[in-house]
XYZ file of C-alpha atoms in Angstrom:
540
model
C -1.342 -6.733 43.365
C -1.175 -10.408 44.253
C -1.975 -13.050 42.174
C -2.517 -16.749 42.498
C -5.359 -19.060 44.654
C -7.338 -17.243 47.101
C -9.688 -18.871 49.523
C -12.968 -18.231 48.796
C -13.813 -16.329 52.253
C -11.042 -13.938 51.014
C -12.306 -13.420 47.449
C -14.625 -10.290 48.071
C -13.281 -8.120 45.168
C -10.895 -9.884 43.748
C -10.104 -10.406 39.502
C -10.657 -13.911 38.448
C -7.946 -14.980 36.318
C -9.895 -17.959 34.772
C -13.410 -18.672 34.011
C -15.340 -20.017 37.185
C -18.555 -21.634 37.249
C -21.115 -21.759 40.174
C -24.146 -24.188 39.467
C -25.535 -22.963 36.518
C -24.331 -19.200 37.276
C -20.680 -18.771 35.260
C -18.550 -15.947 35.518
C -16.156 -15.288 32.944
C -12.492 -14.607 33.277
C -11.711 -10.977 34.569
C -14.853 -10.914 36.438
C -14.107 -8.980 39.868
C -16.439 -10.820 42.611
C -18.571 -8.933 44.339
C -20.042 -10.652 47.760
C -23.004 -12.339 46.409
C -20.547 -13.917 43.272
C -18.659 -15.237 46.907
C -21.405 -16.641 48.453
C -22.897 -18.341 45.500
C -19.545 -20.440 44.585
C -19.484 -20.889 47.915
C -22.761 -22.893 47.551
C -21.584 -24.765 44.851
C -18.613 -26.064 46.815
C -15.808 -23.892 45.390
C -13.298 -23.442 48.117
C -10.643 -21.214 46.853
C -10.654 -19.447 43.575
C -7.433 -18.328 41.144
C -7.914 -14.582 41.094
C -5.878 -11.182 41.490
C -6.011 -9.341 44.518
C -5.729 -5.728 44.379
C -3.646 -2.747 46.681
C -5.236 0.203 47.658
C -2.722 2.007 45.200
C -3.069 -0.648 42.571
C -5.224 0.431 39.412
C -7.548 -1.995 37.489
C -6.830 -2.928 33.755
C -9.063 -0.696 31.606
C -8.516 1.869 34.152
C -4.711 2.157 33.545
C -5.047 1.674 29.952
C -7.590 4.740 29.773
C -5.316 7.001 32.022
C -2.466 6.759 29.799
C -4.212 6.726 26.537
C -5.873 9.875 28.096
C -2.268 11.082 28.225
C -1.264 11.368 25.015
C -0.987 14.582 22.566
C -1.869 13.342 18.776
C -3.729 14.399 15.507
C -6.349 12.769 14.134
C -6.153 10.044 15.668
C -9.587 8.623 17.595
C -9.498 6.854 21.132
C -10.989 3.640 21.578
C -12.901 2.919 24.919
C -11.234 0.575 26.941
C -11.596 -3.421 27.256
C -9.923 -6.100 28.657
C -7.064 -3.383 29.546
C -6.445 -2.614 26.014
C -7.633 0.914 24.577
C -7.053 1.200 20.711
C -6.331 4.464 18.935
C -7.740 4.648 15.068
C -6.837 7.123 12.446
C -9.469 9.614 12.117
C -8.470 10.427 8.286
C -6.483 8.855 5.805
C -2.088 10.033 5.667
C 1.017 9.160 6.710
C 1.782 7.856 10.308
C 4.388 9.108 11.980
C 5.640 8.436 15.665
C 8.500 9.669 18.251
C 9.652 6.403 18.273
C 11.795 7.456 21.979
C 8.762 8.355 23.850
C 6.985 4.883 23.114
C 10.636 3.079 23.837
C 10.626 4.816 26.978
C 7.293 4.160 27.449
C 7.477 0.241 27.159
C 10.851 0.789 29.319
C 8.822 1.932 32.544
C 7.418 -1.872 33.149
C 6.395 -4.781 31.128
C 3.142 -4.518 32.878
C 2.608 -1.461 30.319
C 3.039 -1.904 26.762
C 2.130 0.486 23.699
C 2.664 -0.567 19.665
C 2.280 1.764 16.617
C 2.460 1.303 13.072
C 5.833 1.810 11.428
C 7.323 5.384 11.040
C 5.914 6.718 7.902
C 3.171 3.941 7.265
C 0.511 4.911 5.029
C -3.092 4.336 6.624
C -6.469 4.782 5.327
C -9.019 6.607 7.446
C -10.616 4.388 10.551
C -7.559 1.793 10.735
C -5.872 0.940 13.681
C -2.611 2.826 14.271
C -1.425 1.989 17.755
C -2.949 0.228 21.005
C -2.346 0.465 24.563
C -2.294 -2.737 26.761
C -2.137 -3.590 30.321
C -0.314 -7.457 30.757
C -1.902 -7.769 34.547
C -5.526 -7.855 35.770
C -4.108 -4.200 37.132
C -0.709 -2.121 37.627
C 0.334 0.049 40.194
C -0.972 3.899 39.940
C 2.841 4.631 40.675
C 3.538 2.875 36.980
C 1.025 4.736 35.465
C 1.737 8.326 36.920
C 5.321 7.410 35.127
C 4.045 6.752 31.619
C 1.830 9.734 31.989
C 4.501 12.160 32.577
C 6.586 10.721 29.287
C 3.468 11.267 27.127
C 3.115 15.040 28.297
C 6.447 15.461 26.751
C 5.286 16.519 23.464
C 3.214 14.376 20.173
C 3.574 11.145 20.830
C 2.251 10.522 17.098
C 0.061 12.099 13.976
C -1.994 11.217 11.270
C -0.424 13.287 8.922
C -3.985 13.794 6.210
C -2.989 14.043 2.777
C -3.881 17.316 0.488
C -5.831 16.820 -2.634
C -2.627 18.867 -4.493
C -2.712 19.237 -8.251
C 0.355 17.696 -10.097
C 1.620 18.013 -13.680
C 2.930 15.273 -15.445
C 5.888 15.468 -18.011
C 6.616 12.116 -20.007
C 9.552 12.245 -22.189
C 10.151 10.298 -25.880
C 12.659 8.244 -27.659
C 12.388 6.448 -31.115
C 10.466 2.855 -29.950
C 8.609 4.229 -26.907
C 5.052 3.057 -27.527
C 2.024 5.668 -26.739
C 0.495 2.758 -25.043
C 2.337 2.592 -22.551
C 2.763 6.373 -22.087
C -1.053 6.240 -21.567
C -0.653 3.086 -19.026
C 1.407 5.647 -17.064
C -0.784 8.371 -16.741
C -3.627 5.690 -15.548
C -1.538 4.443 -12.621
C -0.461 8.108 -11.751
C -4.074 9.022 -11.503
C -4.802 5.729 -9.146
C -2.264 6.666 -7.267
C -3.301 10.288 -6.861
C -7.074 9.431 -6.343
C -6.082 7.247 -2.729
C -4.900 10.747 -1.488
C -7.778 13.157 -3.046
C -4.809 14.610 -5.484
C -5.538 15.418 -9.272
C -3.624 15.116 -12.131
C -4.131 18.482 -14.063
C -2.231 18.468 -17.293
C 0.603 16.651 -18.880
C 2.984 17.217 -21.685
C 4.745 15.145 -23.508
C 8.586 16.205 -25.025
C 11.539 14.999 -26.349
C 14.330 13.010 -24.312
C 16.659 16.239 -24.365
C 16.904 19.115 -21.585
C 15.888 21.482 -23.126
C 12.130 20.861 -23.757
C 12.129 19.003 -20.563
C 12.916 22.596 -18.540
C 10.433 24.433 -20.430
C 7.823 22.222 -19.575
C 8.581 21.962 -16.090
C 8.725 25.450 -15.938
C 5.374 25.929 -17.378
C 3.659 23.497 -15.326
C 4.755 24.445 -12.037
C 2.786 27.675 -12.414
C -0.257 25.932 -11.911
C 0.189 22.831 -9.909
C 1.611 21.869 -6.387
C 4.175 19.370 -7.706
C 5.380 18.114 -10.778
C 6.214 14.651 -11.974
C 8.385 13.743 -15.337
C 8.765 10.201 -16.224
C 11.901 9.944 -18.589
C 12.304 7.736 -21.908
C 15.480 6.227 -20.362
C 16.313 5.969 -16.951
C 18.846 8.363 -15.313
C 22.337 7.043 -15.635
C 24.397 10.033 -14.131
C 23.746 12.612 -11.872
C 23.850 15.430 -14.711
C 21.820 13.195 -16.829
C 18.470 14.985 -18.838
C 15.975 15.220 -15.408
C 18.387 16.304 -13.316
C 19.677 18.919 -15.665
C 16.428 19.804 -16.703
C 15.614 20.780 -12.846
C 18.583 22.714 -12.843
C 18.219 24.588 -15.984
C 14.411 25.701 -14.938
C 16.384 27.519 -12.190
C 15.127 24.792 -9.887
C 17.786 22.557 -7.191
C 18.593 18.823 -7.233
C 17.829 17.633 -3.828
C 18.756 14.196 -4.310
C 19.276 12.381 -7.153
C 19.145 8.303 -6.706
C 17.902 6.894 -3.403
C 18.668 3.768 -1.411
C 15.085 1.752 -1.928
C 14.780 -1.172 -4.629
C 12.841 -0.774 -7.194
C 13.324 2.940 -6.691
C 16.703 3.745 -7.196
C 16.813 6.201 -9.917
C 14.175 8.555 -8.227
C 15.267 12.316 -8.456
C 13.833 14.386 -5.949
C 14.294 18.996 -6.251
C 12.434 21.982 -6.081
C 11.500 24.299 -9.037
C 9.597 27.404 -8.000
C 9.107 26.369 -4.459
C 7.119 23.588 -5.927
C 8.270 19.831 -5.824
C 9.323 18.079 -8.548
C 10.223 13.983 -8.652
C 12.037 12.327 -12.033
C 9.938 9.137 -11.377
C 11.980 5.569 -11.888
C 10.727 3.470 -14.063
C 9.143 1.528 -11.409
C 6.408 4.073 -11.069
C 4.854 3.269 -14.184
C 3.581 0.061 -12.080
C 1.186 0.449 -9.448
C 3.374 -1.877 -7.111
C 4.429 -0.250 -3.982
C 8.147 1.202 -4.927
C 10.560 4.303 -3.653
C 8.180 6.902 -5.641
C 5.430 5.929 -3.407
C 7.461 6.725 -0.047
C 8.569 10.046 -1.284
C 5.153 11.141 -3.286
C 2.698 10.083 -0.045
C 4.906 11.774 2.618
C 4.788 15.205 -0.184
C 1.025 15.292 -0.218
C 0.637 14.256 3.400
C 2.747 17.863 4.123
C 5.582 15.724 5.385
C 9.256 17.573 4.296
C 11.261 15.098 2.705
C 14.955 15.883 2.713
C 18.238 14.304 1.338
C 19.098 12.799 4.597
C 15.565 10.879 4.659
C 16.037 9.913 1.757
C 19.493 8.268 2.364
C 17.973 6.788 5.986
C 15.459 4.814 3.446
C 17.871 1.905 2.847
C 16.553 -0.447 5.663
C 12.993 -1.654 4.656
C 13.626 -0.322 1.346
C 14.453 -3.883 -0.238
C 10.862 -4.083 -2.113
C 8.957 -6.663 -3.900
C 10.490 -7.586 -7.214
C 8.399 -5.993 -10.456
C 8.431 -8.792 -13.069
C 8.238 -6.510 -15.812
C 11.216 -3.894 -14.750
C 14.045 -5.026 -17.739
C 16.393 -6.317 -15.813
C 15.555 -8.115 -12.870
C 17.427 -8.162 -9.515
C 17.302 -12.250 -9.768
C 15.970 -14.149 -12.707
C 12.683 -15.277 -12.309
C 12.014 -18.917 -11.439
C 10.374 -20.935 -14.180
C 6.730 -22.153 -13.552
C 7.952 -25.599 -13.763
C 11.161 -27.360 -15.091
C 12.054 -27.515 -18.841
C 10.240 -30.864 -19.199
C 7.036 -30.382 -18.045
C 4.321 -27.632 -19.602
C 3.206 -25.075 -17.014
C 0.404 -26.110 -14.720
C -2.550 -24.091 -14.914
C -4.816 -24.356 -12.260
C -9.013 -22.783 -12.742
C -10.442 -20.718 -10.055
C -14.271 -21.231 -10.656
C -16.215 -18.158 -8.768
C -19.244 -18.780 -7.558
C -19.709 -16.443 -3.872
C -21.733 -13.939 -5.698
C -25.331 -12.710 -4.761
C -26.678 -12.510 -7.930
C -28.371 -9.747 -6.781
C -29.775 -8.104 -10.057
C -31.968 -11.288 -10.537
C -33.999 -10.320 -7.901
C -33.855 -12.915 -5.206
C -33.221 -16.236 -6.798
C -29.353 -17.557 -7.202
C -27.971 -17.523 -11.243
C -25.846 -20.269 -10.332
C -28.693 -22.653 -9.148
C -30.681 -22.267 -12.201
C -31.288 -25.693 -14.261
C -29.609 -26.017 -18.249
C -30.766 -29.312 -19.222
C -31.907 -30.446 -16.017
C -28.494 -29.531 -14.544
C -27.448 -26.720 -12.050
C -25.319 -23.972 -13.629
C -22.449 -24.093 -11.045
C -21.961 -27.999 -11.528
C -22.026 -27.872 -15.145
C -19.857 -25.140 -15.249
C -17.204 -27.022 -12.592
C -17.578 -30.192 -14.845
C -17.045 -28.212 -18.088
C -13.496 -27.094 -15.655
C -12.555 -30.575 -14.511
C -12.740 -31.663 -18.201
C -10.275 -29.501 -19.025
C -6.331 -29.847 -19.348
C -6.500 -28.076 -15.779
C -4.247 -29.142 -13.163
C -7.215 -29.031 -10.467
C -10.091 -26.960 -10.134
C -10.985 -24.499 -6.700
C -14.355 -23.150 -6.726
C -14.779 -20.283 -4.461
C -18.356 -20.115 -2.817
C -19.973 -17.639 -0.239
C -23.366 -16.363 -1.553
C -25.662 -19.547 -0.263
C -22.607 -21.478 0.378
C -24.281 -24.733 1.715
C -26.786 -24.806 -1.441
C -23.905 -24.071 -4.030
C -21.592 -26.607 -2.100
C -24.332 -29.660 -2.164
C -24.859 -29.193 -6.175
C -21.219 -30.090 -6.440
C -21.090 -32.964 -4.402
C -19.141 -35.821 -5.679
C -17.006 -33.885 -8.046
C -13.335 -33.850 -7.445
C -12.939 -29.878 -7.022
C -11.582 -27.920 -3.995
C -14.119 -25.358 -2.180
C -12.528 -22.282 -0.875
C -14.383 -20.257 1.440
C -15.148 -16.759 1.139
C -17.355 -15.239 4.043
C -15.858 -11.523 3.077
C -18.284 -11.933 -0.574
C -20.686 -9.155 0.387
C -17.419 -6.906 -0.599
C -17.109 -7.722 -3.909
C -15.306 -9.742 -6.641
C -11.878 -9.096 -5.559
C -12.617 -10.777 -1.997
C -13.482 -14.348 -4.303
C -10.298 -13.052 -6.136
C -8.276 -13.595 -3.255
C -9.598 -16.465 -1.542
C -9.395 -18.560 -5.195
C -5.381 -17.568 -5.607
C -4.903 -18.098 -2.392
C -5.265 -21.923 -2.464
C -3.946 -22.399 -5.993
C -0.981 -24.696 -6.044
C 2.185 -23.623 -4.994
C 4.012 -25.061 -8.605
C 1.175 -23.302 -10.727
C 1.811 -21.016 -13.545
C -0.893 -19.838 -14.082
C -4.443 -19.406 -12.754
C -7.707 -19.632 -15.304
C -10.770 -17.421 -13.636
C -13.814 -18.691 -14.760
C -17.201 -17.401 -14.320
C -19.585 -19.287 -12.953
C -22.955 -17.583 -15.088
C -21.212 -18.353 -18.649
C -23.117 -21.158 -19.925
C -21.696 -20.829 -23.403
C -17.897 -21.575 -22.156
C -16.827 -25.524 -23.029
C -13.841 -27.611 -22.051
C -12.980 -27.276 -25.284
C -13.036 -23.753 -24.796
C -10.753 -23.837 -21.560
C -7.674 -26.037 -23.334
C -7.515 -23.226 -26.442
C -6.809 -20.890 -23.592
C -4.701 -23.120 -21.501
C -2.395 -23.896 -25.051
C -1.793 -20.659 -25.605
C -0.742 -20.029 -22.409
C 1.976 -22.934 -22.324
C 2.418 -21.794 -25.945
C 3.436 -18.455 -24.118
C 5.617 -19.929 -21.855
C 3.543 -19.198 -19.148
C 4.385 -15.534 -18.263
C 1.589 -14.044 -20.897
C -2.194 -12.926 -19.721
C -4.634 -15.227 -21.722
C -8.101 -13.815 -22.495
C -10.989 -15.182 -24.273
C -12.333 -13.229 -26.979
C -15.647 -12.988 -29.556
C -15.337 -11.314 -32.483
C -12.331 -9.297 -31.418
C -13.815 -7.847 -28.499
C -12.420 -9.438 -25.267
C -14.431 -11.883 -22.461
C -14.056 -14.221 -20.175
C -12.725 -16.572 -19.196
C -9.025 -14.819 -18.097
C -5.836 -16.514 -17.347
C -3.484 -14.895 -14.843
C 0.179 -15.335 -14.654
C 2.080 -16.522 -11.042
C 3.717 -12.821 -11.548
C 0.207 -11.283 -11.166
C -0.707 -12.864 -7.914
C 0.884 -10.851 -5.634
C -1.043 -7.655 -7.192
C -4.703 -9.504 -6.555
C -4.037 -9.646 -3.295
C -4.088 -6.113 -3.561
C -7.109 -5.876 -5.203
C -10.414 -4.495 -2.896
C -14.203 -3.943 -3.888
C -15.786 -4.902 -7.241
C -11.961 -4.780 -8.882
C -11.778 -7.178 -11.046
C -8.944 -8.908 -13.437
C -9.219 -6.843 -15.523
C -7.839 -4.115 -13.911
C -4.519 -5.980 -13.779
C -4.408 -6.728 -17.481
C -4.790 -2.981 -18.308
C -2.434 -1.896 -15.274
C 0.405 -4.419 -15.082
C 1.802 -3.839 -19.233
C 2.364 -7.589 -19.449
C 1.468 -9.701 -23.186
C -1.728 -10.281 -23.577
C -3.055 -13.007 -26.080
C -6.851 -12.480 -26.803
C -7.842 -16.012 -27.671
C -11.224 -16.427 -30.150
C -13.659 -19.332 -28.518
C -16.845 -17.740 -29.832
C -20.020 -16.473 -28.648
C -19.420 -18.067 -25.361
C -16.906 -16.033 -23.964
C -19.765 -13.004 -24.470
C -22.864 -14.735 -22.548
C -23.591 -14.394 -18.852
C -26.614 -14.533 -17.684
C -26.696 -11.446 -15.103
C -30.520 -11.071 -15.380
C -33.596 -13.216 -15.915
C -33.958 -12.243 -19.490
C -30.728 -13.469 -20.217
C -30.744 -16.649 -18.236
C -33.991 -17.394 -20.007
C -32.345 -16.614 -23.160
C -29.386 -19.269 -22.970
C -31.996 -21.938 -22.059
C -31.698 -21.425 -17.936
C -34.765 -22.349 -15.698
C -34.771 -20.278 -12.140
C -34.959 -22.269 -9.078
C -36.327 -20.570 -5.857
């Protein structure tokens, strides 16, 4: 192939590299001219054009891309049509990834003209996401190239979507003097989330003393019944013959590997007990943060083996997020602010949503007292002890965005609202202020919520030091607004669909403080009776 200007009496056939226009006839970049393309910039005064020129043994772009994609042994895994000599390769069900990592190096080794990227070795992936592409640099390659890459990929599976197995797991969570059922219960929650992304179940648990004993007998009973079993100990293990470990052993079972080179995820113990698995969970897993139990439990259920040499060759990557709540940090945490200032709170006012259950007109532009909902709600915010207030619009975004103007507040833009409230979620914490503590999410449908209101929640949060979830609450029984701590803002970007904050409160085992404000931390005003019934007037 040759590239570079071409004189236009040359250009039958050739690849434009750049967009070209002829009169009012354009043709766009990669367009291959055919005669009439010639003589028509050739009317318009075009005397040479920038363009690739191909050999008879050259192959075009989408061509090459296709032939080696075509190439390639894989499970699940769909094949994208080609475009723009790039063909992209999906998973076809949710698992683990896995690739032969020396067939793509030797791949990309042929010539830079050919290139192929994959996801990480082991990545999780849910089903329809992108998992590797294929991509051609030039407008085309030689066929000679091609036939090369083609006759690495018939070497064997070049990669897999390894689908995870809805298995059946028992649980085992051991007791000391002080452990609160609460958070025993928290546990088995975030074991069943995790289970759920993968189809598994979690069958039956038992609870039992810290001591080996008990622990062995349980183990023993509930790998009759289940694929795997999971204990999560009262106290972490401390030596290799401490109570999990033993208790494997004593079943009659094997210690694979006990402690394993990932942070948080250390302590994981990982053996067999009746040809079943069974994992001593670190204390880690009683978060739903990503940690070491994750990396061994998805590659189980995907059918992946997972031996004590994988385990040890987990130390590179495996320096994870920090967990705020794990008891002893890796690094102290880093105060919301110095010693002589109170913690800045920042409110993230959402107002993206359809209101969809009032039947066409939008909650938020509904009149109380002659005012829209959404500005008195943002001026009820910017009267508060808040730092700054960032309402998040999407729903009607130009209508909501002209009732606020002239009020200091910052709009973030969500255009992903149509997938629910965690999308707002996100886009709100995303452009709170980098030296914030804290982040108040307020409702934009709760009429009943005053400044007043805001600053009992925002002083008990300072009062708190910053690091405790705030929640307003009526008669005991707990509302809205919530106030987030910087150490949960990490896990909303996690959040997808209608997930709400709530979900972190219950998940994440930090303080809460359930603050009283009254009826109005009760009222929104979902549907027309209600709005009607806090004094609201619908605007079409």
């Amino acid at each position: 192939m040759k590239f570079g200007p071409v004189p236009i009496e040359q250009a039958e056939g050739a690849v434009l590299a750049h967009a070209t226009a002829a009169g009012e006839r354009r043709f766009r970049k990669a367009h291959r001219l055919s005669s009439d393309d010639v003589m028509a910039l050739k009317a318009a005064g075009v005397r040479e054009v920038v363009a690739a020129v191909l050999s008879s043994d050259d192959l075009g772009e989408d061509t090459a891309a296709a032939k080696i994609a075509a190439g390639m042994r894989h499970r699940n895994v769909e094949v994208k049509p080609a475009a723009t000599g790039r063909v992209n390769l999906h998973a076809a069900t949710a698992g683990i990834f896995t690739v032969e990592a020396k067939m793509i190096d030797a791949i990309n080794a042929v010539d830079p003209a050919i290139t192929v990227a994959t996801l990480a070795q082991h990545a999780p992936v849910e089903k329809g996401q992108m998992v590797a592409t294929v991509k051609i640099i030039p407008f085309a390659v030689a066929a000679s190239l091609v036939d090369a890459v083609v006759k690495i990929c018939a070497g064997g599976e070049i990669f897999a979507v390894n689908a995870y197995r809805p298995v059946n797991v028992g649980v085992i969570q051991t007791t000391l003097p002080g452990v609160k059922p609460s958070v025993l219960d928290k546990t088995l929650r975030v074991t069943e989330a995790r289970l759920s992304r993968s189809g598994g179940r979690l069958t039956a648990e038992r609870r039992t003393p810290h001591e080996v004993a008990p622990v062995a007998e349980a183990a023993t009973a509930l790998a009759r019944g289940n694929d795997m079993v999971v204990i999560f100990g009262a106290s972490a293990m401390s030596d290799f013959a401490d109570v999990v470990p033993a208790a494997i052993e004593r079943a009659g079972g094997t210690v694979i590997r006990a402690g394993m080179p990932v942070d948080p995820g250390n302590l994981l113990v990982l053996g067999t007990l009746a040809g079943k698995r069974i994992i001593g969970a670190p204390g880690c897993a009683r978060s739903p943060k990503e940690n070491g139990f994750d990396w061994v439990l998805d590659r189980l259920i995907a059918g992946l083996d997972v031996t004590a040499r994988d385990i040890a060759g987990m130390g590179v990557g495996g320096l994870l997020m920090e967990i705020p709540t794990r008891p002893q940090p890796r690094e102290p945490l880093p105060a919301p602010q110095s010693a002589r200032s109170e913690p800045r709170v920042d409110i993230v006012l959402l107002a993206a949503g359809r209101s969809s259950r009032m039947g066409g007109p939008n909650k938020l532009l509904a009149l109380f007292d002659g005012e829209p909902l959404v500005r008195r709600t943002a001026e009820r915010a910017l009267g508060s002890k808040a730092a700054s207030t960032i309402v998040v619009t999407g729903h009607q975004r130009e209508r909501v965005r002209s009732v606020l103007s002239g009020l200091d507040v910052r709009l973030a833009d969500n255009p992903d609202f149509a997938d629910g409230l965690a999308s707002s979620l996100k886009a709100g914490i995303a452009q709170v202020a980098p030296d914030a503590a804290g982040a108040m999410i307020v409702l934009g449908d709760m009429p009943g919520v005053s400044s007043k209101d805001l600053d009992s929640l925002i002083d008990a949060f300072r009062r708190s030091g910053g690091r405790a979830v705030v929640r307003a609450a009526h008669l005991g029984k707990r509302g809205n607004p919530v106030l987030l701590p910087r150490s949960l803002f990490l896990a909303v970007s996690h959040l997808e669909g209608d997930t709400g904050a709530r979900h972190l409160v219950e998940a994440e085992g930090l303080d809460v403080i359930d603050v009283e404000i009254g009826q109005g931390a009760s009222i929104d005003v979902d549907t027309r009776e209600a709005l009607e019934g806090a004094g609201g007037v619908l605007q079409d």
